[in-house]
């Protein structure tokens, strides 16, 4: 039989958004183009530089939403937590990310949080949003019953009329 171990001391540490470099999982971010000239960025591996540059370009062009997938903190230093790495990725909504990239926490200086929160499922890149108000009328339109009956008898799928 195993001897049950107990803790003699338990330590707690409160980590807030602000002690984690102002970023938490699920935050939508925006890049500052200066990231491409940062010495830390230039010191990254060429493949990683290219992936981050692609993210910057896609986000600036309005083709992608970039979100924080993970923030790693280094051990406490001078009673302060500092992000050691941040993982960012293209958002698919609902807390799903693809092509995640982990970069040094120093590069947070070139990122800005534009939306707070986790799992924002309704974010769509601006260029790909559909304005349904322009596509559909807001006022009730009479149904064409003759056309509906014709489609019904010919085996076409139509909307149900009540």
mmCIF file of C-alpha atoms in Angstrom:
data_model
loop_
_atom_site.group_PDB
_atom_site.id
_atom_site.type_symbol
_atom_site.label_atom_id
_atom_site.label_comp_id
_atom_site.label_asym_id
_atom_site.label_seq_id
_atom_site.Cartn_x
_atom_site.Cartn_y
_atom_site.Cartn_z
ATOM 1 C CA UNK A 1 0.000 0.000 0.000
ATOM 2 C CA UNK A 2 1.297 3.459 -0.925
ATOM 3 C CA UNK A 3 1.859 6.076 1.709
ATOM 4 C CA UNK A 4 -0.255 9.141 1.069
ATOM 5 C CA UNK A 5 1.853 12.247 0.496
ATOM 6 C CA UNK A 6 0.754 15.622 1.768
ATOM 7 C CA UNK A 7 1.916 19.095 0.953
ATOM 8 C CA UNK A 8 3.671 21.013 3.677
ATOM 9 C CA UNK A 9 3.472 24.362 1.902
ATOM 10 C CA UNK A 10 1.210 25.556 -0.885
ATOM 11 C CA UNK A 11 2.058 28.754 -2.718
ATOM 12 C CA UNK A 12 -0.359 30.748 -4.798
ATOM 13 C CA UNK A 13 0.318 33.366 -7.406
ATOM 14 C CA UNK A 14 -2.283 35.579 -8.999
ATOM 15 C CA UNK A 15 -1.704 36.092 -12.692
ATOM 16 C CA UNK A 16 -3.694 38.829 -14.348
ATOM 17 C CA UNK A 17 -3.856 39.945 -17.948
ATOM 18 C CA UNK A 18 -1.476 42.751 -17.070
ATOM 19 C CA UNK A 19 1.156 40.550 -15.461
ATOM 20 C CA UNK A 20 1.039 38.337 -18.557
ATOM 21 C CA UNK A 21 2.009 41.105 -20.957
ATOM 22 C CA UNK A 22 -1.641 42.196 -21.414
ATOM 23 C CA UNK A 23 -2.480 39.133 -23.520
ATOM 24 C CA UNK A 24 -4.560 36.062 -22.725
ATOM 25 C CA UNK A 25 -5.745 33.122 -24.793
ATOM 26 C CA UNK A 26 -8.425 34.134 -27.271
ATOM 27 C CA UNK A 27 -7.414 37.773 -27.654
ATOM 28 C CA UNK A 28 -7.524 39.076 -31.203
ATOM 29 C CA UNK A 29 -4.332 40.892 -32.078
ATOM 30 C CA UNK A 30 -3.114 43.377 -34.627
ATOM 31 C CA UNK A 31 0.507 43.689 -35.727
ATOM 32 C CA UNK A 32 2.596 46.802 -35.976
ATOM 33 C CA UNK A 33 4.651 46.619 -39.205
ATOM 34 C CA UNK A 34 7.729 47.534 -37.113
ATOM 35 C CA UNK A 35 7.843 43.892 -36.016
ATOM 36 C CA UNK A 36 9.570 43.078 -39.318
ATOM 37 C CA UNK A 37 12.502 45.384 -38.433
ATOM 38 C CA UNK A 38 12.904 44.233 -34.825
ATOM 39 C CA UNK A 39 16.344 42.663 -34.103
ATOM 40 C CA UNK A 40 14.693 39.778 -32.221
ATOM 41 C CA UNK A 41 12.461 39.089 -35.241
ATOM 42 C CA UNK A 42 15.467 39.200 -37.568
ATOM 43 C CA UNK A 43 17.208 36.685 -35.280
ATOM 44 C CA UNK A 44 14.452 34.101 -35.761
ATOM 45 C CA UNK A 45 14.891 31.165 -38.119
ATOM 46 C CA UNK A 46 14.095 32.104 -41.750
ATOM 47 C CA UNK A 47 11.074 29.770 -41.944
ATOM 48 C CA UNK A 48 9.602 31.226 -38.765
ATOM 49 C CA UNK A 49 10.241 34.768 -40.028
ATOM 50 C CA UNK A 50 8.388 33.926 -43.232
ATOM 51 C CA UNK A 51 5.402 32.483 -41.368
ATOM 52 C CA UNK A 52 5.118 35.530 -39.107
ATOM 53 C CA UNK A 53 5.522 37.864 -42.108
ATOM 54 C CA UNK A 54 2.704 35.989 -43.884
ATOM 55 C CA UNK A 55 0.507 36.480 -40.792
ATOM 56 C CA UNK A 56 1.314 40.195 -40.693
ATOM 57 C CA UNK A 57 0.528 40.593 -44.414
ATOM 58 C CA UNK A 58 -2.727 38.593 -44.200
ATOM 59 C CA UNK A 59 -3.912 40.541 -41.173
ATOM 60 C CA UNK A 60 -3.017 43.937 -42.707
ATOM 61 C CA UNK A 61 -4.796 42.991 -45.951
ATOM 62 C CA UNK A 62 -7.937 42.005 -44.006
ATOM 63 C CA UNK A 63 -7.729 38.372 -45.095
ATOM 64 C CA UNK A 64 -7.194 36.836 -41.654
ATOM 65 C CA UNK A 65 -7.994 37.168 -37.971
ATOM 66 C CA UNK A 66 -4.974 36.433 -35.775
ATOM 67 C CA UNK A 67 -5.559 35.323 -32.189
ATOM 68 C CA UNK A 68 -3.484 34.359 -29.177
ATOM 69 C CA UNK A 69 -3.467 30.587 -28.730
ATOM 70 C CA UNK A 70 -1.161 30.453 -25.684
ATOM 71 C CA UNK A 71 0.939 32.679 -23.437
ATOM 72 C CA UNK A 72 3.814 31.052 -21.537
ATOM 73 C CA UNK A 73 5.242 32.788 -18.513
ATOM 74 C CA UNK A 74 8.780 32.457 -17.270
ATOM 75 C CA UNK A 75 9.344 31.945 -13.560
ATOM 76 C CA UNK A 76 8.821 34.984 -11.376
ATOM 77 C CA UNK A 77 11.580 37.510 -11.736
ATOM 78 C CA UNK A 78 11.632 40.430 -9.304
ATOM 79 C CA UNK A 79 8.106 39.503 -8.211
ATOM 80 C CA UNK A 80 6.816 40.099 -11.757
ATOM 81 C CA UNK A 81 5.684 37.637 -14.384
ATOM 82 C CA UNK A 82 6.953 38.285 -17.899
ATOM 83 C CA UNK A 83 5.787 36.442 -21.016
ATOM 84 C CA UNK A 84 8.588 34.280 -22.309
ATOM 85 C CA UNK A 85 6.716 33.110 -25.413
ATOM 86 C CA UNK A 86 3.396 33.753 -27.124
ATOM 87 C CA UNK A 87 1.704 31.400 -29.568
ATOM 88 C CA UNK A 88 -0.420 33.052 -32.228
ATOM 89 C CA UNK A 89 -2.467 31.488 -34.989
ATOM 90 C CA UNK A 90 -5.065 32.125 -37.650
ATOM 91 C CA UNK A 91 -8.510 31.979 -36.048
ATOM 92 C CA UNK A 92 -11.161 29.608 -37.314
ATOM 93 C CA UNK A 93 -13.570 30.781 -34.595
ATOM 94 C CA UNK A 94 -14.688 28.889 -31.534
ATOM 95 C CA UNK A 95 -11.183 28.663 -30.077
ATOM 96 C CA UNK A 96 -9.760 26.772 -33.064
ATOM 97 C CA UNK A 97 -6.488 27.935 -34.573
ATOM 98 C CA UNK A 98 -4.469 26.752 -37.521
ATOM 99 C CA UNK A 99 -0.844 27.250 -38.442
ATOM 100 C CA UNK A 100 0.141 28.354 -34.912
ATOM 101 C CA UNK A 101 3.510 30.053 -34.428
ATOM 102 C CA UNK A 102 5.348 30.497 -31.129
ATOM 103 C CA UNK A 103 7.447 33.656 -30.948
ATOM 104 C CA UNK A 104 9.530 35.257 -28.170
ATOM 105 C CA UNK A 105 7.614 37.391 -25.683
ATOM 106 C CA UNK A 106 9.768 40.373 -26.639
ATOM 107 C CA UNK A 107 7.781 40.679 -29.881
ATOM 108 C CA UNK A 108 4.638 41.541 -27.874
ATOM 109 C CA UNK A 109 5.844 45.132 -28.096
ATOM 110 C CA UNK A 110 4.759 45.060 -31.759
ATOM 111 C CA UNK A 111 1.322 43.516 -31.174
ATOM 112 C CA UNK A 112 -1.834 45.249 -30.026
ATOM 113 C CA UNK A 113 -4.919 43.596 -28.550
ATOM 114 C CA UNK A 114 -7.996 44.688 -30.509
ATOM 115 C CA UNK A 115 -10.581 42.287 -29.025
ATOM 116 C CA UNK A 116 -10.667 40.707 -25.583
ATOM 117 C CA UNK A 117 -11.963 37.285 -24.859
ATOM 118 C CA UNK A 118 -11.766 33.646 -25.600
ATOM 119 C CA UNK A 119 -13.498 31.736 -28.355
ATOM 120 C CA UNK A 120 -14.985 34.611 -30.299
ATOM 121 C CA UNK A 121 -16.762 32.524 -32.941
ATOM 122 C CA UNK A 122 -18.274 35.369 -34.951
ATOM 123 C CA UNK A 123 -15.088 37.060 -36.099
ATOM 124 C CA UNK A 124 -14.718 37.037 -39.874
ATOM 125 C CA UNK A 125 -12.062 38.918 -41.842
ATOM 126 C CA UNK A 126 -13.528 42.212 -43.024
ATOM 127 C CA UNK A 127 -13.051 41.408 -46.714
ATOM 128 C CA UNK A 128 -15.091 38.207 -46.412
ATOM 129 C CA UNK A 129 -18.113 39.465 -44.458
ATOM 130 C CA UNK A 130 -21.477 39.179 -46.172
ATOM 131 C CA UNK A 131 -23.951 41.986 -45.628
ATOM 132 C CA UNK A 132 -27.238 40.118 -45.517
ATOM 133 C CA UNK A 133 -29.201 43.346 -45.193
ATOM 134 C CA UNK A 134 -28.259 44.200 -48.782
ATOM 135 C CA UNK A 135 -29.006 40.696 -50.039
ATOM 136 C CA UNK A 136 -32.422 40.150 -48.486
ATOM 137 C CA UNK A 137 -35.401 42.432 -48.035
ATOM 138 C CA UNK A 138 -36.367 43.368 -44.487
ATOM 139 C CA UNK A 139 -40.054 43.595 -45.383
ATOM 140 C CA UNK A 140 -42.332 40.612 -45.868
ATOM 141 C CA UNK A 141 -42.717 39.542 -49.496
ATOM 142 C CA UNK A 142 -45.710 37.554 -50.780
ATOM 143 C CA UNK A 143 -44.869 33.957 -51.715
ATOM 144 C CA UNK A 144 -45.347 32.827 -55.304
ATOM 145 C CA UNK A 145 -47.632 29.870 -54.585
ATOM 146 C CA UNK A 146 -47.907 28.810 -58.235
ATOM 147 C CA UNK A 147 -44.133 28.500 -58.535
ATOM 148 C CA UNK A 148 -43.927 26.645 -55.210
ATOM 149 C CA UNK A 149 -46.604 24.168 -56.315
ATOM 150 C CA UNK A 150 -44.877 23.629 -59.664
ATOM 151 C CA UNK A 151 -41.543 22.926 -57.942
ATOM 152 C CA UNK A 152 -43.269 20.605 -55.451
ATOM 153 C CA UNK A 153 -44.889 18.475 -58.145
ATOM 154 C CA UNK A 154 -41.646 18.302 -60.155
ATOM 155 C CA UNK A 155 -39.658 17.008 -57.173
ATOM 156 C CA UNK A 156 -37.645 20.165 -56.505
ATOM 157 C CA UNK A 157 -36.809 21.034 -52.938
ATOM 158 C CA UNK A 158 -38.397 24.305 -51.888
ATOM 159 C CA UNK A 159 -38.887 26.098 -48.625
ATOM 160 C CA UNK A 160 -41.879 25.093 -46.532
ATOM 161 C CA UNK A 161 -44.749 27.547 -46.669
ATOM 162 C CA UNK A 162 -47.002 27.835 -43.635
#
